[in-house]
Short mmCIF file of C-alpha atoms and ligand atoms in Angstrom, two decimals:
data_model
loop_
_atom_site.label_atom_id
_atom_site.label_comp_id
_atom_site.label_asym_id
_atom_site.label_seq_id
_atom_site.Cartn_x
_atom_site.Cartn_y
_atom_site.Cartn_z
CA UNK I 855 0.00 0.00 0.00
CA UNK I 856 1.24 3.45 -0.72
CA UNK I 857 -1.28 5.42 1.27
CA UNK I 858 -0.11 4.48 4.69
CA UNK I 859 1.40 6.29 7.59
CA UNK I 860 3.45 5.35 10.54
CA UNK I 861 0.88 4.70 13.18
CA UNK I 862 1.45 1.11 14.02
CA UNK I 863 -0.61 -0.47 16.70
CA UNK I 864 1.30 -3.59 17.48
CA UNK I 865 0.15 -6.36 19.73
CA UNK I 866 3.11 -8.04 21.22
CA UNK I 867 1.51 -11.40 21.02
CA UNK I 868 0.12 -10.91 17.55
CA UNK I 869 2.00 -12.67 14.84
CA UNK I 870 2.04 -10.00 12.22
CA UNK I 871 4.95 -7.78 11.61
CA UNK I 872 4.71 -4.13 11.05
CA UNK I 873 5.82 -2.35 7.94
CA UNK I 874 5.65 1.33 7.40
CA UNK I 875 4.51 3.15 4.35
CA UNK I 876 3.76 6.72 3.49
CA UNK I 877 0.92 9.09 2.97
CA UNK I 878 -0.14 9.24 -0.63
CA UNK I 879 -2.04 12.43 -0.15
CA UNK I 880 -1.26 15.66 1.57
CA UNK I 881 -3.57 18.43 2.58
CA UNK I 882 -2.37 21.94 2.15
CA UNK I 883 -3.28 23.91 5.17
CA UNK I 884 -4.68 27.42 5.09
CA UNK I 885 -2.84 30.19 6.94
CA UNK I 886 -3.36 29.85 10.63
CA UNK I 887 -5.26 32.51 12.52
CA UNK I 888 -3.56 34.56 15.19
CA UNK I 889 -4.22 33.48 18.72
CA UNK I 890 -4.31 35.63 21.78
CA UNK I 891 -1.01 35.39 23.60
CA UNK I 892 -0.72 33.36 26.80
CA UNK I 893 -3.16 30.82 25.46
CA UNK I 894 -2.14 27.34 26.27
CA UNK I 895 -3.53 24.20 24.78
CA UNK I 896 -3.51 20.93 26.61
CA UNK I 897 -5.03 17.53 26.41
CA UNK I 898 -5.38 15.02 29.19
CA UNK I 899 -3.65 11.81 28.23
CA UNK I 900 -4.86 8.44 29.41
CA UNK I 901 -3.11 5.09 29.11
CA UNK I 902 -5.22 2.61 27.16
CA UNK I 903 -6.04 -0.18 29.58
CA UNK I 904 -6.72 -2.63 26.75
CA UNK I 905 -3.82 -4.59 25.38
CA UNK I 906 -2.91 -2.21 22.60
CA UNK I 907 -0.31 -0.29 24.53
CA UNK I 908 -1.06 3.26 23.52
CA UNK I 909 -1.78 6.64 25.03
CA UNK I 910 -5.05 8.39 24.28
CA UNK I 911 -5.70 12.12 24.28
CA UNK I 912 -9.03 13.31 25.63
CA UNK I 913 -10.14 16.31 23.58
CA UNK I 914 -13.56 17.48 22.53
CA UNK I 915 -14.99 18.14 19.10
CA UNK I 916 -17.91 20.25 17.98
CA UNK I 917 -20.49 22.54 19.54
CA UNK I 918 -21.67 21.41 22.02
CA UNK I 919 -18.24 19.83 22.68
CA UNK I 920 -18.21 16.04 22.75
CA UNK I 921 -15.17 14.32 24.36
CA UNK I 922 -13.14 11.98 22.15
CA UNK I 923 -10.34 9.62 23.06
CA UNK I 924 -7.81 9.66 20.24
CA UNK I 925 -4.54 7.78 19.77
CA UNK I 926 -1.67 10.20 20.47
CA UNK I 927 0.31 9.68 17.27
CA UNK I 928 3.38 11.68 16.31
CA UNK I 929 3.74 9.36 13.30
CA UNK I 930 0.76 10.72 11.33
CA UNK I 931 -0.78 14.12 10.74
CA UNK I 932 -4.55 14.00 10.52
CA UNK I 933 -6.96 14.28 13.45
CA UNK I 934 -9.93 12.02 12.75
CA UNK I 935 -12.69 10.36 14.66
CA UNK I 936 -15.45 7.91 13.84
CA UNK I 937 -18.60 9.67 12.66
CA UNK I 938 -22.24 8.88 12.13
CA UNK I 939 -23.62 7.65 9.84
CA UNK I 940 -21.38 4.58 9.99
CA UNK I 941 -20.94 2.50 6.89
CA UNK I 942 -18.59 0.46 9.00
CA UNK I 943 -17.32 1.47 12.43
CA UNK I 944 -15.25 -0.43 14.96
CA UNK I 945 -16.60 -0.78 18.47
CA UNK I 946 -15.96 2.31 20.50
CA UNK I 947 -16.57 2.91 24.17
CA UNK I 948 -18.12 6.36 23.95
CA UNK I 949 -21.00 7.47 21.69
CA UNK I 950 -19.92 7.92 18.06
CA UNK I 951 -19.59 11.55 17.03
CA UNK I 952 -22.68 12.84 15.26
CA UNK I 953 -21.76 15.79 13.03
CA UNK I 954 -25.44 16.62 12.43
CA UNK I 955 -25.65 17.61 16.11
CA UNK I 956 -22.70 20.01 15.95
CA UNK I 957 -23.31 23.62 14.95
CA UNK I 958 -19.64 24.19 14.11
CA UNK I 959 -19.19 21.25 11.75
CA UNK I 960 -18.63 22.18 8.09
CA UNK I 961 -17.68 19.79 5.36
CA UNK I 962 -14.87 20.90 3.10
CA UNK I 963 -15.59 21.13 -0.64
CA UNK I 964 -13.04 19.22 -2.65
CA UNK I 965 -12.40 22.39 -4.63
CA UNK I 966 -11.00 24.02 -1.48
CA UNK I 967 -7.27 24.75 -1.53
CA UNK I 968 -7.16 22.90 1.80
CA UNK I 969 -8.16 19.73 -0.04
CA UNK I 970 -5.07 19.42 -2.16
CA UNK I 971 -4.03 15.87 -2.65
CA UNK I 972 -0.54 14.63 -3.30
CA UNK I 973 -1.62 11.99 -5.76
CA UNK I 974 -3.66 12.34 -8.91
CA UNK I 975 -6.46 10.25 -7.40
CA UNK I 976 -9.84 11.85 -7.25
CA UNK I 977 -10.52 12.92 -3.69
CA UNK I 978 -14.08 14.13 -4.27
CA UNK I 979 -17.02 12.13 -3.01
CA UNK I 980 -20.31 12.22 -4.99
CA UNK I 981 -21.35 15.34 -3.08
CA UNK I 982 -18.07 17.08 -3.93
CA UNK I 983 -16.83 16.82 -0.37
CA UNK I 984 -13.14 16.37 0.31
CA UNK I 985 -12.41 12.75 1.18
CA UNK I 986 -9.68 11.12 3.21
CA UNK I 987 -8.39 7.61 3.17
CA UNK I 988 -5.90 6.40 5.75
CA UNK I 989 -4.16 3.06 5.93
CA UNK I 990 -1.89 2.57 8.91
CA UNK I 991 1.10 0.33 9.18
CA UNK I 992 -0.80 -2.39 11.03
CA UNK I 993 -3.47 -2.50 8.33
CA UNK I 994 -6.02 -0.42 10.23
CA UNK I 995 -7.94 1.90 7.94
CA UNK I 996 -10.20 4.94 8.09
CA UNK I 997 -12.20 6.56 5.31
CA UNK I 998 -14.51 9.51 5.31
CA UNK I 999 -14.73 13.20 4.65
CA UNK I 1000 -12.61 16.13 5.70
CA UNK I 1001 -14.42 18.85 7.60
CA UNK I 1002 -13.61 21.89 9.64
CA UNK I 1003 -14.68 21.72 13.23
CA UNK I 1004 -14.20 23.31 16.62
CA UNK I 1005 -11.69 21.54 18.87
CA UNK I 1006 -11.84 22.11 22.62
CA UNK I 1007 -8.75 21.59 24.74
CA UNK I 1008 -7.94 22.25 28.36
CA UNK I 1009 -5.68 24.92 29.83
CA UNK I 1010 -3.08 24.86 32.60
CA UNK I 1011 -5.51 26.46 35.05
CA UNK I 1012 -8.00 23.67 34.34
CA UNK I 1013 -10.15 25.82 32.14
CA UNK I 1014 -11.03 25.10 28.54
CA UNK I 1015 -10.02 26.74 25.30
CA UNK I 1016 -11.38 26.26 21.81
CA UNK I 1017 -9.85 26.43 18.38
CA UNK I 1018 -12.14 27.00 15.43
CA UNK I 1019 -11.86 25.61 11.93
CA UNK I 1020 -9.51 22.74 12.61
CA UNK I 1021 -9.32 20.30 9.72
CA UNK I 1022 -10.57 16.95 10.95
CA UNK I 1023 -11.43 13.67 9.34
CA UNK I 1024 -14.92 12.37 9.92
CA UNK I 1025 -14.52 8.62 9.46
CA UNK I 1026 -17.55 6.75 8.19
CA UNK I 1027 -15.80 3.54 7.22
CA UNK I 1028 -13.13 2.41 9.65
CA UNK I 1029 -11.64 -0.84 10.75
CA UNK I 1030 -8.70 -2.19 12.65
CA UNK I 1031 -7.15 -2.15 16.07
CA UNK I 1032 -7.96 1.07 17.85
CA UNK I 1033 -8.34 -0.17 21.43
CA UNK I 1034 -10.50 2.17 23.47
CA UNK I 1035 -10.10 5.10 21.13
CA UNK I 1036 -12.47 6.53 18.55
CA UNK I 1037 -9.77 7.78 16.19
CA UNK I 1038 -6.32 9.31 15.94
CA UNK I 1039 -4.78 12.64 16.87
CA UNK I 1040 -1.97 13.11 14.39
CA UNK I 1041 0.89 15.15 15.81
CA UNK I 1042 3.06 14.89 12.72
CA UNK I 1043 4.85 17.82 11.10
CA UNK I 1044 2.66 18.34 8.02
CA UNK I 1045 0.45 21.40 7.63
CA UNK I 1046 -2.78 19.54 8.31
CA UNK I 1047 -1.58 18.66 11.83
CA UNK I 1048 -3.06 20.41 14.86
CA UNK I 1049 0.56 20.98 15.92
CA UNK I 1050 0.99 23.44 13.02
CA UNK I 1051 -2.35 25.08 13.67
CA UNK I 1052 -1.27 25.93 17.22
CA UNK I 1053 2.33 26.88 16.57
CA UNK I 1054 5.40 24.80 16.10
CA UNK I 1055 5.98 23.04 19.41
CA UNK I 1056 4.43 20.27 21.43
CA UNK I 1057 5.38 18.05 24.31
CA UNK I 1058 3.96 15.04 26.03
CA UNK I 1059 4.72 13.66 29.43
CA UNK I 1060 3.81 10.02 29.93
CA UNK I 1061 4.04 7.73 32.91
CA UNK I 1062 3.38 4.00 33.05
CA UNK I 1063 1.43 2.70 30.05
CA UNK I 1064 -0.05 -0.02 32.25
CA UNK I 1065 -1.64 2.49 34.62
CA UNK I 1066 -4.90 4.00 33.33
CA UNK I 1067 -5.48 5.64 36.72
CA UNK I 1068 -2.37 7.83 36.56
CA UNK I 1069 -3.77 11.30 36.00
CA UNK I 1070 -0.63 13.33 35.29
CA UNK I 1071 0.02 12.24 31.70
CA UNK I 1072 -0.27 15.31 29.54
CA UNK I 1073 -0.02 16.68 26.03
CA UNK I 1074 0.81 20.37 25.59
CA UNK I 1075 0.54 22.07 22.21
CA UNK I 1076 1.96 25.45 21.23
CA UNK I 1077 4.31 27.81 23.03
CA UNK I 1078 3.66 26.33 26.45
CA UNK I 1079 5.16 23.02 25.38
CA UNK I 1080 7.81 21.86 27.83
CA UNK I 1081 11.22 21.63 26.22
CA UNK I 1082 13.62 20.91 29.01
CA UNK I 1083 16.19 18.27 29.82
CA UNK I 1084 18.58 16.87 27.26
CA UNK I 1085 18.53 18.28 23.72
CA UNK I 1086 19.09 16.45 20.50
CA UNK I 1087 18.66 17.61 16.89
CA UNK I 1088 15.23 16.95 15.36
CA UNK I 1089 15.17 16.30 11.65
CA UNK I 1090 11.83 16.50 9.87
CA UNK I 1091 11.84 14.44 6.72
CA UNK I 1092 9.00 13.11 4.60
CA UNK I 1093 6.43 13.68 7.33
CA UNK I 1094 8.33 11.96 10.14
CA UNK I 1095 10.44 13.00 13.10
CA UNK I 1096 13.97 11.68 12.76
CA UNK I 1097 16.62 11.68 15.46
CA UNK I 1098 20.34 11.14 15.28
CA UNK I 1099 20.82 7.98 17.30
CA UNK I 1100 24.40 7.09 18.07
CA UNK I 1101 24.46 3.98 20.15
CA UNK I 1102 23.00 1.66 22.76
CA UNK I 1103 24.35 0.85 26.21
CA UNK I 1104 23.22 -1.93 28.44
CA UNK I 1105 24.25 -1.07 31.95
CA UNK I 1106 27.72 0.40 31.52
CA UNK I 1107 28.48 -1.68 28.46
CA UNK I 1108 28.34 0.08 25.11
CA UNK I 1109 27.22 -2.34 22.41
CA UNK I 1110 29.37 -2.64 19.35
CA UNK I 1111 27.05 -1.17 16.72
CA UNK I 1112 28.17 0.71 13.64
CA UNK I 1113 26.68 4.21 13.68
CA UNK I 1114 25.59 3.69 10.10
CA UNK I 1115 22.90 1.34 11.44
CA UNK I 1116 21.03 4.39 12.79
CA UNK I 1117 21.58 6.77 9.88
CA UNK I 1118 19.29 7.67 7.02
CA UNK I 1119 20.97 7.24 3.67
CA UNK I 1120 21.20 9.93 1.02
CA UNK I 1121 18.34 8.24 -0.81
CA UNK I 1122 16.12 8.51 2.28
CA UNK I 1123 16.31 4.90 3.47
CA UNK I 1124 16.72 3.90 7.08
CA UNK I 1125 17.37 6.30 9.91
CA UNK I 1126 15.78 6.58 13.32
CA UNK I 1127 12.24 7.85 13.81
CA UNK I 1128 10.46 8.69 17.07
CA UNK I 1129 6.75 7.91 17.19
CA UNK I 1130 4.23 8.06 20.02
CA UNK I 1131 1.67 6.00 18.07
CA UNK I 1132 3.70 2.81 17.77
CA UNK I 1133 3.86 0.54 20.77
CA UNK I 1134 7.13 -1.34 20.43
CA UNK I 1135 10.45 -0.14 19.09
CA UNK I 1136 12.15 -1.35 15.93
CA UNK I 1137 15.83 -1.76 15.27
CA UNK I 1138 17.60 -2.79 12.10
CA UNK I 1139 19.49 -6.07 12.26
CA UNK I 1140 22.88 -4.43 12.87
CA UNK I 1141 21.52 -2.92 16.11
CA UNK I 1142 18.93 -5.54 17.05
CA UNK I 1143 21.49 -8.34 16.81
CA UNK I 1144 23.91 -7.02 19.45
CA UNK I 1145 21.08 -5.90 21.78
CA UNK I 1146 19.21 -9.20 21.69
CA UNK I 1147 22.47 -11.16 22.03
CA UNK I 1148 23.34 -9.22 25.17
CA UNK I 1149 19.88 -9.71 26.68
CA UNK I 1150 20.05 -13.43 25.88
CA UNK I 1151 23.43 -13.69 27.53
CA UNK I 1152 22.28 -11.84 30.65
CA UNK I 1153 19.25 -14.10 31.08
CA UNK I 1154 21.05 -17.31 30.13
CA UNK I 1155 20.52 -19.96 32.77
CA UNK I 1156 18.15 -17.72 34.71
CA UNK I 1157 14.92 -17.78 32.75
CA UNK I 1158 13.46 -20.15 30.20
CA UNK I 1159 13.30 -18.77 26.70
CA UNK I 1160 10.08 -19.27 24.73
CA UNK I 1161 9.92 -19.42 20.97
CA UNK I 1162 8.10 -16.59 19.26
CA UNK I 1163 8.14 -15.76 15.56
CA UNK I 1164 8.78 -12.06 16.18
CA UNK I 1165 9.87 -11.26 19.68
CA UNK I 1166 12.48 -12.40 22.16
CA UNK I 1167 10.33 -13.99 24.88
CA UNK I 1168 10.75 -15.69 28.24
CA UNK I 1169 8.67 -17.44 30.85
CA UNK I 1170 8.32 -15.33 33.94
CA UNK I 1171 7.19 -12.00 35.24
CA UNK I 1172 9.06 -8.74 34.68
CA UNK I 1173 8.75 -7.14 38.11
CA UNK I 1174 9.47 -10.39 39.93
CA UNK I 1175 12.12 -11.98 37.74
CA UNK I 1176 14.07 -9.06 36.29
CA UNK I 1177 15.13 -7.25 39.42
CA UNK I 1178 18.67 -6.01 38.96
CA UNK I 1179 18.47 -6.17 35.17
CA UNK I 1180 20.52 -3.25 33.79
CA UNK I 1181 18.98 -0.17 32.21
CA UNK I 1182 19.22 -0.09 28.43
CA UNK I 1183 20.15 3.39 27.21
CA UNK I 1184 19.55 4.76 23.73
CA UNK I 1185 22.13 7.45 23.02
CA UNK I 1186 21.49 10.45 20.78
CA UNK I 1187 23.56 13.23 19.27
CA UNK I 1188 24.29 16.07 21.70
CA UNK I 1189 24.32 13.74 24.68
CA UNK I 1190 20.57 13.18 25.06
CA UNK I 1191 19.63 9.76 26.35
CA UNK I 1192 16.56 7.64 26.75
CA UNK I 1193 16.90 5.12 29.57
CA UNK I 1194 14.74 2.02 29.37
CA UNK I 1195 14.18 0.22 32.65
CA UNK I 1196 12.70 -3.27 32.54
CA UNK I 1197 9.13 -2.00 32.26
CA UNK I 1198 10.08 0.06 29.22
CA UNK I 1199 12.16 -2.66 27.58
CA UNK I 1200 9.91 -5.65 28.22
CA UNK I 1201 6.20 -6.28 28.24
CA UNK I 1202 4.27 -8.94 30.15
CA UNK I 1203 1.86 -11.06 28.16
CA UNK I 1204 -0.41 -11.25 31.20
CA UNK I 1205 -0.18 -15.02 31.62
CA UNK I 1206 3.25 -15.98 32.81
CA UNK I 1207 5.41 -14.74 29.96
CA UNK I 1208 7.09 -11.56 28.78
CA UNK I 1209 8.87 -10.38 25.67
CA UNK I 1210 11.37 -7.70 24.77
CA UNK I 1211 9.34 -4.86 23.27
CA UNK I 1212 11.81 -4.36 20.46
CA UNK I 1213 11.31 -5.90 17.07
CA UNK I 1214 13.83 -6.41 14.33
CA UNK I 1215 13.02 -4.24 11.34
CA UNK I 1216 12.75 -6.82 8.60
CA UNK I 1217 10.65 -5.27 5.91
CA UNK I 1218 11.42 -3.03 3.00
CA UNK I 1219 11.60 -0.06 5.30
CA UNK I 1220 14.78 -0.86 7.15
CA UNK I 1221 14.52 1.82 9.76
CA UNK I 1222 14.77 2.16 13.49
CA UNK I 1223 11.81 3.43 15.39
CA UNK I 1224 11.44 4.48 18.99
CA UNK I 1225 7.99 3.43 20.10
CA UNK I 1226 5.95 4.69 23.00
CA UNK I 1227 6.81 1.95 25.48
CA UNK I 1228 10.41 3.16 25.38
CA UNK I 1229 9.26 6.70 26.16
CA UNK I 1230 7.44 5.90 29.42
CA UNK I 1231 8.35 8.12 32.39
CA UNK I 1232 9.67 10.84 30.12
CA UNK I 1233 8.66 14.26 29.02
CA UNK I 1234 9.39 14.53 25.31
CA UNK I 1235 9.43 17.99 23.74
CA UNK I 1236 9.37 18.69 20.00
CA UNK I 1237 10.36 22.05 18.52
CA UNK I 1238 9.65 21.95 14.79
CA UNK I 1239 11.17 25.33 14.01
CA UNK I 1240 14.12 25.22 16.41
CA UNK I 1241 14.66 21.66 15.14
CA UNK I 1242 15.29 20.13 18.50
CA UNK I 1243 13.82 17.43 20.64
CA UNK I 1244 14.21 17.10 24.39
CA UNK I 1245 14.07 14.10 26.69
CA UNK I 1246 13.62 14.49 30.41
CA UNK I 1247 13.08 11.58 32.72
CA UNK I 1248 10.45 12.80 35.16
CA UNK I 1249 7.36 11.87 37.12
CA UNK I 1250 4.79 13.93 35.21
CA UNK I 1251 3.27 14.98 38.50
CA UNK I 1252 6.39 17.10 39.05
CA UNK I 1253 6.43 18.63 35.60
CA UNK I 1254 4.61 21.84 36.45
CA UNK I 1255 6.77 22.41 39.51
CA UNK I 1256 9.99 22.11 37.57
CA UNK I 1257 9.20 24.59 34.79
C1 LIG J 19 2.68 24.36 4.47
O1 LIG J 19 2.33 25.70 4.70
C2 LIG J 19 3.38 26.62 4.43
C3 LIG J 19 2.96 28.00 4.89
O2 LIG J 19 1.60 28.22 4.70
C4 LIG J 19 3.68 26.56 2.93
O3 LIG J 19 4.72 27.44 2.61
C5 LIG J 19 4.11 25.15 2.58
O4 LIG J 19 4.31 25.01 1.20
C6 LIG J 19 3.06 24.14 3.03
N1 LIG J 19 3.62 22.80 2.87
C7 LIG J 19 2.97 21.83 2.29
C8 LIG J 19 3.68 20.51 2.20
O5 LIG J 19 1.86 21.94 1.86
C1 LIG J 20 -12.64 13.12 28.96
O1 LIG J 20 -12.97 14.46 29.33
C2 LIG J 20 -14.32 14.65 29.71
C3 LIG J 20 -14.53 16.09 30.06
O2 LIG J 20 -13.99 16.92 29.13
C4 LIG J 20 -14.66 13.76 30.88
O3 LIG J 20 -16.05 13.89 31.16
C5 LIG J 20 -14.34 12.32 30.57
O4 LIG J 20 -14.54 11.52 31.71
C6 LIG J 20 -12.91 12.18 30.12
N1 LIG J 20 -12.66 10.78 29.71
C7 LIG J 20 -11.65 10.08 30.20
C8 LIG J 20 -11.55 8.66 29.75
O5 LIG J 20 -10.81 10.54 30.95
C1 LIG J 21 4.22 -10.24 38.63
O1 LIG J 21 4.53 -10.56 39.96
C2 LIG J 21 4.11 -9.58 40.88
C3 LIG J 21 4.68 -9.94 42.24
O2 LIG J 21 4.75 -11.34 42.40
C4 LIG J 21 2.59 -9.49 40.84
O3 LIG J 21 2.13 -8.52 41.76
C5 LIG J 21 2.15 -9.12 39.43
O4 LIG J 21 0.74 -9.13 39.35
C6 LIG J 21 2.73 -10.08 38.41
N1 LIG J 21 2.45 -9.53 37.09
C7 LIG J 21 2.02 -10.26 36.08
C8 LIG J 21 1.78 -9.53 34.81
O5 LIG J 21 1.82 -11.45 36.16
C1 LIG J 22 2.43 -16.00 27.79
O1 LIG J 22 3.68 -16.64 27.94
C2 LIG J 22 3.58 -17.89 28.58
C3 LIG J 22 5.00 -18.40 28.79
O2 LIG J 22 5.66 -18.52 27.59
C4 LIG J 22 2.76 -18.83 27.71
O3 LIG J 22 2.63 -20.09 28.37
C5 LIG J 22 1.40 -18.23 27.50
O4 LIG J 22 0.65 -19.03 26.60
C6 LIG J 22 1.53 -16.84 26.91
N1 LIG J 22 0.21 -16.23 26.85
C7 LIG J 22 -0.21 -15.59 25.76
C8 LIG J 22 -1.57 -14.99 25.85
O5 LIG J 22 0.45 -15.53 24.75
#
């Protein structure tokens, strides 16, 4: 498929692998309106308690505002939600958005400059509305129309703030693995993204993905985004956020990995992408090999290995059986680091087994990707204009105090 983006909802126990494609269409975004200064835009973030392993942003659409739980996905650009009438909708846990009940919902004519498509395919539906068609890396799809709608977010003083005329997808025909969400909040760098509408920065602070009760996870969009901690260059390329990864340590031991394993080639192949919408991480063979070999050697004679077609798996329980296991550190240019403790490196299967939440990148797209499990207990800040990304290991509860 050519019309796919990076969002990749991977079940650890599922036996499919995950390949990544690209958007085939792009929406050109209209100039963004000026906002009053000191406005801040936030979304509460909730860990998905189902087995998808994702974080969901709680934001509201329409007038009157209706809350939506959307996958927080820095690997795609469009904000969309399931909409009535459904031709085909997946099960969702909140009522499906009904655009006919929203006074601020406006469909976008396909003649609008905002409905510019990257391919020559016709993107007009029979009523001349602008259509969208998403296929994600795990095969999940969404189809429907593009509209402009009011988006309501929260503010730091626990108030609310609204943004008018946000381009959203209203999905009438959707299927795949979306967990408890009703759609996706794309935080990618393209013009259609809410990130661009609200400025050029965003940050998210996430705690434990297994803890849906933790109430301090947070997404901040715009100038209030928290960029603190270690800096590393952010490279925006072809709609994705690339980082300059330099190495991996396990405990104090630096693995012998050629830096080329992490680099994007002149022709755009490979490299290292960071994505909040993919659960596990991916490493190319030259990096996966040394990491998995070291893990195998550390657990040799201690735990029983279990065969799995994709992942490195063991019998046992992470918190009980991996005490003392060294932190795995991903090293980035400029000295920034992402430290993965056992709950960020491994995932329990819930019935007496666990696997390393890193998959070897085996498909045509031989790239490395830092998934959301690896980002637990961090604040991650993205500055699209300053071209930097920050990592700060922090309990999100303390984030406000430390600014
Ligand atoms: C995004 O918007 C900017 C400013 O409006 C424009 O210069 C640029 O060409 C747009 N990019 C794309 C890919 O549409
Ligand atoms: C989402 O936010 C609304 C209020 O805006 C709240 O009523 C609802 O409980 C929240 N949902 C979750 C899952 O936190
Ligand atoms: C792992 O073991 C701990 C302590 O024995 C227990 O509390 C926890 O529920 C177990 N977790 C899983 C996923 O089995
Ligand atoms: C979890 O792992 C254990 C140990 O390998 C295995 O017996 C069990 O079937 C696995 N459960 C699932 C749901 O895969």
